[in-house]
Amino acid sequence: MKQDQSIYDVIISGAGPVGLFLACELALAKCRVLILEKADTPHSPFKKLPFGIRGLSAPSIEAFYRRGLLEELEIHKRMKNPHATAVQQGPRRQVGHFAGIPFHEGDIDTSQWGHRLSSSTETNLISEMEEIETVLTRRAEVLGVEIKRGFALTSFHQTDEGVTVQSGEQSFQGQWLVGCDGARSIVRKAGGFEFVGTEPEFTGYSTKVEIADPEKLSSGRNLTSTGMYLQSQPGFIIIQDFDAGAFHNSEKPITLEHVQEVLRRISNTDVTISALHFATTWTDRARQATSYRNGRILLAGDAAHIHSPLGGQGLNLGLGDAMNLGWKLAATIQYKASESLLDSYYTERHPIGAQVLDWSRAQVNIMKPNPQSRALNSIIRDLMDTRDAATYMAGRVWGIFTHYDLGSTHRLLGYSVPNFEFEDGRRIGEYMQDGRGILLDFGSNPSLKTLASEYGDRIKYISDRAKEQLGLNSLLIRPDGIIVWASDDKPDEQSFRQVASLWFA
């Protein structure tokens, strides 16, 4: 048995977007990080368009922006150049959907989102999984993260002092282990985490095929009396077969004959598939770990929660886990923060995960091929054409309403900090790339500057005026961009001390 003599602060299982982003957050805080990834290569046809397409929601976009990563995404560069791509314009431009029911740009009343400003980042962007992983891998390597591919985690053992991780014949030592290893997480299973939820209603198929008679299929999303099929581009077909997940669970091979049988039955046509290039199956099984931590073992991303990919919320949920956990685990390692800080990872993120699972279940239930679901679908379709419903749906899908209950009545506490634009043209997000907390003082209060200095480099003090201040005098921002203290008037030094000691002690 070979043993790596290095002792890492954190070992992460899984080099997907969640594991990579978490590694970047930890390395930004000067933690020594090792990622073990079972795949030999990050490349896969399912990470490319159109199957690899992912919608980044507002919290994910803000996270990338606040760490200086947003500019590296090609889609963001194109968005900044209106002549680079031809996109559908106008007030009826579809900008999202709920269970396949579209909502449109002109129906969304952004004035209802009082904690966002005109200077905020985009509410949603479409990117490609492979591009996201490439950007994050490049940043992780720059920050000194060690990535070992072709190293599947096979077992581990934890003590009060650390974790020994086994990968084949080689072992590694770390203080902490985080499972970012997906829906079938070895870390979750071996770590004794309870994983509870609901069983699937359907088997989903993602396929690339050649069709002899393509005119028999309609483009776009098609709800039928037996299920749903979606043809986003010629030959790229997604199917939902409401078989309670039977085929997916059977682990039978996906043959051309089987895909053709399912597609014919769902589309109610005699369409002929002449070639099957690749295919995979998935379900709407919805489960969540009842705890995200067991001693020195933590879970994030799909290892902590799984659900239907409808609406593409899984990636964003996982990135939110990484942004929330990264600075807290780093603080625990670097300056021995209290246990309550790390415990807040679960108390904040578990409710967000539960909401997404319910959101997924709701979509599945109104897509079922039965009269009750069709009736509900029709009603929601009517509602979606109203301004309030479209605004609500967009707010949920894009993560605008993401909020942590921090036990206070101030209107902004627990929300992501607005992207304040200062008089010199800089924005608050540009000050957040080093991953430190920020005390933003619009009122130039000398006492606050003194208080911030007591926390050394954990809190950065900024005194400036913004073009829009939302009636605020001062606010304290965590490294993940969440507002934990705010004052509209003369700041209360005692309340600031209490909050700052909770998050930055």
Coordinates of C-alpha atoms in Angstrom, one line a residue:
M1 CA 0.0 0.0 0.0
K2 CA 1.3 3.4 -1.0
Q3 CA 0.7 6.3 1.3
D4 CA 0.9 10.0 0.4
Q5 CA 3.0 11.7 3.1
S6 CA 1.2 15.0 2.6
I7 CA -1.4 16.1 5.0
Y8 CA -4.2 18.1 3.3
D9 CA -6.6 20.5 5.0
V10 CA -9.4 19.1 2.9
I11 CA -9.8 16.2 0.6
I12 CA -12.7 16.5 -1.9
S13 CA -14.2 13.5 -3.7
G14 CA -15.4 14.6 -7.1
A15 CA -14.1 17.1 -9.7
G16 CA -17.4 18.2 -11.0
P17 CA -18.4 21.9 -10.8
V18 CA -19.4 21.7 -7.1
G19 CA -16.1 20.0 -6.0
L20 CA -14.1 22.4 -8.1
F21 CA -15.8 25.5 -6.9
L22 CA -15.5 24.3 -3.3
A23 CA -11.8 23.7 -3.8
C24 CA -11.4 27.2 -5.2
E25 CA -13.1 28.7 -2.2
L26 CA -10.9 26.8 0.2
A27 CA -7.7 27.5 -1.7
L28 CA -8.6 31.2 -1.9
A29 CA -8.5 31.1 2.0
K30 CA -5.0 29.4 1.9
C31 CA -6.2 25.9 2.6
R32 CA -4.3 22.9 1.1
V33 CA -6.8 21.0 -1.0
L34 CA -6.7 17.6 -2.8
I35 CA -9.5 16.5 -5.3
L36 CA -9.8 12.8 -6.1
E37 CA -11.8 12.2 -9.3
K38 CA -12.6 8.7 -10.5
A39 CA -12.8 9.6 -14.2
D40 CA -9.6 9.6 -16.1
T41 CA -10.7 12.6 -18.2
P42 CA -13.2 15.5 -17.7
H43 CA -14.5 15.2 -21.2
S44 CA -17.8 13.6 -22.0
P45 CA -20.4 14.0 -24.8
F46 CA -23.0 14.7 -22.1
K47 CA -21.2 17.7 -20.9
K48 CA -21.4 19.4 -24.4
L49 CA -24.4 21.2 -26.0
P50 CA -27.2 20.4 -26.1
F51 CA -27.2 17.8 -23.3
G52 CA -24.5 19.6 -21.3
I53 CA -26.4 22.9 -21.4
R54 CA -27.0 24.4 -18.0
G55 CA -28.8 27.5 -16.9
L56 CA -26.9 29.5 -14.3
S57 CA -29.3 31.3 -11.8
A58 CA -28.7 34.6 -10.2
P59 CA -26.9 33.3 -7.1
S60 CA -24.5 31.2 -9.2
I61 CA -23.9 34.2 -11.6
E62 CA -23.2 36.4 -8.5
A63 CA -20.8 33.8 -7.1
F64 CA -18.8 33.6 -10.4
Y65 CA -18.8 37.4 -10.6
R66 CA -17.6 37.9 -7.1
R67 CA -14.7 35.6 -7.6
G68 CA -13.7 37.1 -11.0
L69 CA -14.8 34.1 -13.0
L70 CA -17.8 35.4 -14.8
E71 CA -15.7 37.1 -17.5
E72 CA -14.2 33.8 -18.4
L73 CA -17.5 32.3 -19.5
E74 CA -18.0 32.7 -23.3
I75 CA -21.8 33.2 -22.9
H76 CA -21.2 36.2 -20.7
K77 CA -18.9 37.7 -23.2
R78 CA -21.5 37.2 -25.9
M79 CA -24.2 38.8 -23.7
K80 CA -22.1 41.9 -23.4
N81 CA -21.9 42.1 -27.2
P82 CA -25.4 42.4 -28.6
H83 CA -24.1 41.9 -32.1
A84 CA -22.3 38.6 -31.3
T85 CA -25.4 36.4 -31.4
A86 CA -28.9 36.6 -32.9
V87 CA -31.4 36.0 -30.1
Q88 CA -35.1 36.4 -30.1
Q89 CA -36.0 39.9 -28.8
G90 CA -39.2 41.6 -27.7
P91 CA -41.5 41.5 -24.7
R92 CA -42.8 38.0 -25.5
R93 CA -39.3 36.4 -25.5
Q94 CA -39.4 33.2 -23.5
V95 CA -36.9 33.4 -20.7
G96 CA -37.8 30.3 -18.7
H97 CA -40.3 27.6 -17.9
F98 CA -42.0 25.7 -15.2
A99 CA -42.8 22.1 -16.2
G100 CA -42.5 23.2 -19.8
I101 CA -44.9 26.1 -19.3
P102 CA -43.1 29.2 -20.5
F103 CA -42.9 32.6 -18.9
H104 CA -41.9 35.7 -20.9
E105 CA -39.6 38.6 -20.3
G106 CA -42.2 41.3 -20.8
D107 CA -44.4 39.8 -18.0
I108 CA -41.8 40.0 -15.3
D109 CA -42.0 42.9 -12.9
T110 CA -38.5 43.3 -11.5
S111 CA -39.5 46.1 -9.3
Q112 CA -40.9 43.5 -6.9
W113 CA -37.4 42.3 -6.2
G114 CA -36.4 45.1 -3.8
H115 CA -33.0 43.7 -2.9
R116 CA -31.7 43.9 -6.5
L117 CA -30.4 47.0 -8.3
S118 CA -30.1 48.2 -11.8
S119 CA -26.4 47.5 -11.5
S120 CA -27.0 43.8 -10.6
T121 CA -25.6 40.9 -12.6
E122 CA -27.7 38.9 -15.0
T123 CA -30.6 36.9 -13.6
N124 CA -29.8 33.9 -15.8
L125 CA -27.3 32.7 -18.3
I126 CA -27.0 29.5 -20.4
S127 CA -23.6 27.8 -20.3
E128 CA -22.1 24.4 -21.1
M129 CA -21.1 22.0 -18.3
E130 CA -17.7 21.4 -20.0
E131 CA -17.0 25.1 -20.1
I132 CA -17.9 25.6 -16.5
E133 CA -15.7 22.8 -15.4
T134 CA -12.8 24.1 -17.6
V135 CA -13.0 27.5 -16.1
L136 CA -13.2 26.2 -12.5
T137 CA -10.3 23.7 -13.1
R138 CA -8.1 26.4 -14.5
R139 CA -8.8 28.6 -11.4
A140 CA -8.3 25.7 -9.0
E141 CA -4.9 24.9 -10.5
V142 CA -3.8 28.6 -10.3
L143 CA -4.8 28.6 -6.6
G144 CA -2.7 25.5 -6.0
V145 CA -5.4 22.8 -5.8
E146 CA -4.1 19.3 -6.5
I147 CA -6.4 17.3 -8.8
K148 CA -5.8 13.6 -9.2
R149 CA -7.9 12.0 -12.0
G150 CA -8.4 8.3 -12.3
F151 CA -8.4 8.1 -8.5
A152 CA -11.8 6.7 -7.3
L153 CA -12.4 7.0 -3.5
T154 CA -12.9 3.4 -2.3
S155 CA -13.1 3.8 1.5
F156 CA -12.1 6.1 4.3
H157 CA -11.6 6.2 8.1
Q158 CA -12.1 9.2 10.3
T159 CA -10.7 10.0 13.8
D160 CA -11.1 13.0 16.0
E161 CA -7.9 14.5 14.3
G162 CA -8.5 13.7 10.7
V163 CA -9.5 11.4 7.8
T164 CA -7.6 8.7 6.0
V165 CA -8.9 8.2 2.5
Q166 CA -8.2 5.1 0.4
S167 CA -8.1 5.1 -3.4
G168 CA -7.2 1.6 -4.6
E169 CA -3.7 0.9 -3.2
Q170 CA -3.0 4.5 -2.3
S171 CA -4.0 6.4 0.8
F172 CA -4.2 10.1 1.6
Q173 CA -4.4 12.1 4.8
G174 CA -6.6 15.1 5.4
Q175 CA -8.3 17.0 8.2
W176 CA -11.7 17.0 6.5
L177 CA -13.3 15.0 3.7
V178 CA -16.1 16.5 1.5
G179 CA -18.2 14.3 -0.7
C180 CA -19.0 16.1 -4.0
D181 CA -19.2 12.8 -5.8
G182 CA -22.8 12.9 -7.2
A183 CA -26.0 11.1 -6.8
R184 CA -24.4 7.7 -6.1
S185 CA -22.0 9.2 -3.6
I186 CA -19.6 6.7 -2.1
V187 CA -18.8 9.3 0.7
R188 CA -22.5 9.5 1.6
K189 CA -23.0 5.7 1.6
A190 CA -19.8 4.9 3.5
G191 CA -20.3 7.8 5.8
G192 CA -23.5 6.5 7.2
F193 CA -25.7 9.4 6.0
E194 CA -29.5 8.8 5.9
F195 CA -30.9 9.6 2.5
V196 CA -34.7 10.0 2.4
G197 CA -37.3 11.1 0.0
T198 CA -39.7 10.0 -2.8
E199 CA -39.4 7.4 -5.5
P200 CA -39.5 8.2 -9.2
E201 CA -42.6 8.7 -11.5
F202 CA -40.7 8.3 -14.8
T203 CA -37.6 7.2 -16.7
G204 CA -36.1 10.0 -18.6
Y205 CA -34.0 9.4 -21.7
S206 CA -31.4 11.8 -23.2
T207 CA -30.4 10.6 -26.7
K208 CA -28.6 11.5 -29.9
V209 CA -30.1 9.6 -32.8
E210 CA -30.6 9.6 -36.6
I211 CA -34.2 9.6 -37.7
A212 CA -35.3 8.2 -41.0
D213 CA -38.5 10.2 -41.1
P214 CA -37.9 13.4 -38.9
E215 CA -41.1 15.1 -40.3
K216 CA -43.1 12.8 -38.0
L217 CA -41.8 14.5 -34.9
S218 CA -42.6 18.0 -33.8
S219 CA -39.8 20.3 -32.6
G220 CA -39.8 21.8 -29.1
R221 CA -41.4 20.3 -26.0
N222 CA -44.5 18.0 -26.6
L223 CA -46.8 16.8 -23.9
T224 CA -48.8 13.8 -25.1
S225 CA -51.4 11.4 -23.7
T226 CA -48.6 9.0 -22.8
G227 CA -45.7 11.2 -21.7
M228 CA -43.4 13.9 -23.1
Y229 CA -40.7 14.3 -25.7
L230 CA -38.5 17.2 -26.5
Q231 CA -36.5 17.8 -29.7
S232 CA -34.2 20.8 -29.1
Q233 CA -32.2 20.2 -32.2
P234 CA -32.6 17.6 -35.0
G235 CA -31.5 14.2 -33.6
F236 CA -31.2 15.4 -30.0
I237 CA -34.3 14.0 -28.2
I238 CA -35.3 13.8 -24.6
I239 CA -38.2 11.6 -23.5
Q240 CA -40.1 11.2 -20.3
D241 CA -41.8 7.8 -19.9
F242 CA -44.0 7.6 -16.8
D243 CA -43.0 4.0 -15.9
A244 CA -42.2 4.8 -12.2
G245 CA -38.5 4.6 -13.1
A246 CA -38.8 0.9 -14.0
F247 CA -36.4 0.9 -17.0
H248 CA -33.8 3.1 -15.3
N249 CA -33.8 0.9 -12.2
S250 CA -33.6 -2.3 -14.3
E251 CA -30.1 -1.3 -15.5
K252 CA -30.8 -2.9 -18.8
P253 CA -28.8 -1.8 -21.9
I254 CA -30.3 1.1 -23.8
T255 CA -30.7 -0.3 -27.3
L256 CA -31.9 1.3 -30.5
E257 CA -34.9 -0.9 -30.5
H258 CA -35.8 0.1 -27.0
V259 CA -35.5 3.8 -27.6
Q260 CA -37.5 3.5 -30.8
E261 CA -40.3 1.6 -29.0
V262 CA -40.5 4.3 -26.2
L263 CA -40.3 7.2 -28.7
R264 CA -43.1 5.7 -30.8
R265 CA -45.3 5.1 -27.8
I266 CA -44.7 8.6 -26.3
S267 CA -45.0 10.5 -29.6
N268 CA -47.9 8.4 -30.9
T269 CA -46.1 8.0 -34.3
D270 CA -44.4 5.2 -36.2
V271 CA -41.2 7.2 -36.4
T272 CA -38.1 5.1 -37.3
I273 CA -34.6 5.5 -35.7
S274 CA -31.9 4.5 -38.1
A275 CA -29.0 5.0 -35.7
L276 CA -28.4 5.5 -32.0
H277 CA -25.2 7.4 -31.2
F278 CA -25.5 7.6 -27.5
A279 CA -28.1 7.6 -24.7
T280 CA -28.5 7.8 -21.0
T281 CA -31.4 7.5 -18.6
W282 CA -32.4 9.4 -15.4
T283 CA -35.4 9.8 -13.1
D284 CA -37.2 12.2 -10.9
R285 CA -36.2 10.4 -7.7
A286 CA -36.1 13.1 -5.0
R287 CA -34.0 12.4 -1.9
Q288 CA -32.0 14.5 0.6
A289 CA -29.5 13.7 3.3
T290 CA -31.0 14.2 6.8
S291 CA -27.6 15.7 7.8
Y292 CA -24.8 17.2 5.8
R293 CA -22.1 16.4 8.3
N294 CA -20.9 13.4 10.2
G295 CA -17.8 14.3 12.3
R296 CA -15.1 15.3 9.8
I297 CA -17.2 14.2 6.8
L298 CA -19.4 16.7 4.8
L299 CA -21.6 16.5 1.8
A300 CA -22.4 19.0 -1.0
G301 CA -24.2 19.0 -4.3
D302 CA -25.9 15.8 -5.6
A303 CA -24.2 13.8 -2.8
A304 CA -26.5 15.7 -0.4
H305 CA -29.6 15.9 -2.5
I306 CA -31.0 14.5 -5.8
H307 CA -34.1 15.4 -7.8
S308 CA -35.3 15.6 -11.4
P309 CA -33.2 17.8 -13.7
L310 CA -36.3 19.6 -14.9
G311 CA -35.6 23.3 -14.8
G312 CA -31.8 22.7 -14.3
Q313 CA -31.7 23.6 -10.6
G314 CA -29.3 20.9 -9.5
L315 CA -26.1 22.6 -10.6
N316 CA -27.1 25.9 -9.0
L317 CA -28.1 24.2 -5.8
G318 CA -24.7 22.5 -5.6
L319 CA -22.8 25.7 -6.4
G320 CA -24.7 27.4 -3.6
D321 CA -23.7 24.6 -1.2
A322 CA -20.0 25.2 -2.2
M323 CA -20.2 29.0 -1.8
N324 CA -21.8 28.6 1.7
L325 CA -19.5 25.8 2.9
G326 CA -16.2 27.0 1.5
W327 CA -15.5 30.0 3.7
K328 CA -17.0 28.3 6.8
L329 CA -14.8 25.3 6.5
A330 CA -11.8 27.4 5.8
A331 CA -12.5 29.6 8.9
T332 CA -12.8 26.4 11.0
I333 CA -9.4 25.3 9.7
Q334 CA -7.6 28.6 9.7
Y335 CA -8.7 30.3 12.8
K336 CA -10.6 27.7 14.7
A337 CA -14.0 29.1 14.4
S338 CA -16.7 27.8 16.7
E339 CA -18.6 24.6 15.8
S340 CA -21.8 26.7 15.4
L341 CA -20.3 28.3 12.3
L342 CA -19.8 25.0 10.5
D343 CA -23.2 23.8 11.8
S344 CA -24.8 26.7 10.0
Y345 CA -23.9 25.2 6.7
Y346 CA -26.6 22.5 7.3
T347 CA -29.2 24.8 8.9
E348 CA -29.0 27.2 6.0
R349 CA -28.6 24.9 3.0
H350 CA -30.9 22.0 4.0
P351 CA -34.1 24.2 3.8
I352 CA -33.0 25.5 0.4
G353 CA -32.5 22.0 -0.9
A354 CA -35.9 20.9 0.4
Q355 CA -37.5 23.7 -1.4
V356 CA -35.9 22.7 -4.7
L357 CA -36.9 19.1 -4.2
D358 CA -40.5 20.2 -3.7
W359 CA -40.3 22.4 -6.8
S360 CA -39.2 19.4 -8.8
R361 CA -42.0 17.2 -7.5
A362 CA -44.5 19.9 -8.3
Q363 CA -43.3 20.1 -11.9
V364 CA -43.5 16.3 -12.3
N365 CA -47.0 16.2 -11.0
I366 CA -48.4 18.6 -13.5
M367 CA -46.6 16.8 -16.4
K368 CA -48.2 13.4 -15.7
P369 CA -50.4 12.1 -18.6
N370 CA -53.6 11.9 -16.7
P371 CA -56.8 14.2 -16.6
Q372 CA -56.1 15.6 -13.2
S373 CA -52.6 16.8 -14.1
R374 CA -53.7 18.2 -17.5
A375 CA -56.4 20.2 -15.7
L376 CA -53.8 21.6 -13.3
N377 CA -51.4 22.3 -16.1
S378 CA -54.1 24.3 -17.9
I379 CA -54.7 26.5 -14.9
I380 CA -51.1 27.2 -14.3
R381 CA -50.6 28.0 -17.9
D382 CA -53.3 30.6 -17.6
L383 CA -51.7 32.0 -14.4
M384 CA -48.3 32.2 -16.1
D385 CA -49.6 34.8 -18.5
T386 CA -50.3 37.2 -15.5
R387 CA -47.6 39.6 -14.3
D388 CA -47.5 38.4 -10.7
A389 CA -47.3 34.7 -11.6
A390 CA -44.6 35.2 -14.2
T391 CA -42.6 37.4 -11.7
Y392 CA -43.0 34.7 -9.0
M393 CA -42.0 31.9 -11.3
A394 CA -39.0 33.8 -12.6
G395 CA -37.9 34.7 -9.0
R396 CA -38.0 31.0 -8.0
V397 CA -36.4 29.6 -11.1
W398 CA -33.6 32.2 -11.1
G399 CA -33.0 32.0 -7.4
I400 CA -33.9 35.6 -6.8
F401 CA -35.8 34.6 -3.6
T402 CA -32.9 32.7 -2.1
H403 CA -32.7 33.8 1.5
Y404 CA -31.4 32.5 4.8
D405 CA -33.4 32.9 8.0
L406 CA -31.0 34.7 10.3
G407 CA -33.5 35.6 12.9
S408 CA -33.8 39.3 12.3
T409 CA -36.5 41.6 11.0
H410 CA -34.3 43.8 8.8
R411 CA -35.6 43.6 5.2
L412 CA -32.2 42.7 3.7
L413 CA -30.7 40.3 6.3
G414 CA -30.1 36.8 4.9
Y415 CA -30.2 38.1 1.3
S416 CA -27.4 38.4 -1.2
V417 CA -25.8 41.8 -1.1
P418 CA -27.1 44.1 -3.9
N419 CA -24.4 44.9 -6.4
F420 CA -23.9 48.5 -5.2
E421 CA -22.3 50.8 -7.7
F422 CA -20.0 53.4 -6.2
E423 CA -19.5 56.9 -7.4
D424 CA -16.2 56.0 -9.0
G425 CA -17.9 53.3 -11.1
R426 CA -16.7 50.3 -9.2
R427 CA -19.1 47.8 -7.8
I428 CA -19.2 45.9 -4.6
G429 CA -18.7 42.6 -6.3
E430 CA -15.2 43.8 -7.5
Y431 CA -14.2 44.1 -3.8
M432 CA -15.1 40.5 -3.1
Q433 CA -12.6 38.6 -5.2
D434 CA -10.3 37.8 -2.2
G435 CA -13.1 36.0 -0.3
R436 CA -13.0 38.2 2.8
G437 CA -15.9 39.7 4.8
I438 CA -16.8 43.3 4.1
L439 CA -18.1 46.1 6.4
L440 CA -19.6 48.6 3.9
D441 CA -20.0 52.0 5.5
F442 CA -22.0 54.5 3.5
G443 CA -22.1 56.9 6.5
S444 CA -18.3 57.1 7.1
N445 CA -18.7 56.1 10.8
P446 CA -15.3 56.3 12.6
S447 CA -16.4 53.8 15.2
L448 CA -17.2 51.2 12.6
K449 CA -13.8 51.5 11.1
T450 CA -12.2 50.9 14.5
L451 CA -14.5 47.9 15.1
A452 CA -13.6 46.4 11.8
S453 CA -9.9 46.7 12.5
E454 CA -10.3 44.4 15.5
Y455 CA -11.0 41.5 13.2
G456 CA -7.7 41.9 11.2
D457 CA -7.9 40.7 7.6
R458 CA -11.2 38.8 8.2
I459 CA -13.2 41.9 7.6
K460 CA -12.4 44.5 5.0
Y461 CA -13.6 48.1 5.7
I462 CA -15.0 50.1 2.8
S463 CA -16.3 53.6 3.2
D464 CA -17.8 55.1 0.1
R465 CA -21.0 56.4 -1.4
A466 CA -23.1 54.4 -3.8
K467 CA -25.4 55.6 -6.6
E468 CA -28.3 53.6 -5.0
Q469 CA -28.0 53.0 -1.2
L470 CA -31.5 51.6 -0.5
G471 CA -31.8 53.8 2.5
L472 CA -28.9 52.0 4.2
N473 CA -26.2 53.5 6.5
S474 CA -24.0 50.5 6.8
L475 CA -24.0 46.7 6.4
L476 CA -21.8 43.6 7.2
I477 CA -21.3 41.1 4.4
R478 CA -20.1 37.5 4.8
P479 CA -17.5 36.1 2.3
D480 CA -20.3 34.4 0.4
G481 CA -22.0 37.7 -0.2
I482 CA -24.8 37.3 2.4
I483 CA -25.8 40.3 4.5
V484 CA -25.7 39.5 8.2
W485 CA -26.0 42.9 9.8
A486 CA -27.5 46.2 8.4
S487 CA -28.4 49.6 9.8
D488 CA -30.5 52.3 8.2
D489 CA -29.6 54.9 10.8
K490 CA -26.7 55.5 13.2
P491 CA -25.2 52.0 13.7
D492 CA -25.6 50.2 17.0
E493 CA -22.0 49.2 17.9
Q494 CA -23.2 46.5 20.4
S495 CA -25.4 44.8 17.8
F496 CA -22.5 44.9 15.3
R497 CA -20.2 43.3 17.8
Q498 CA -22.6 40.5 18.5
V499 CA -23.1 39.7 14.9
A500 CA -19.5 40.1 13.9
S501 CA -18.3 37.8 16.7
L502 CA -20.8 35.2 15.5
W503 CA -19.5 35.0 12.0
F504 CA -15.9 36.2 12.3
A505 CA -14.8 35.3 15.8

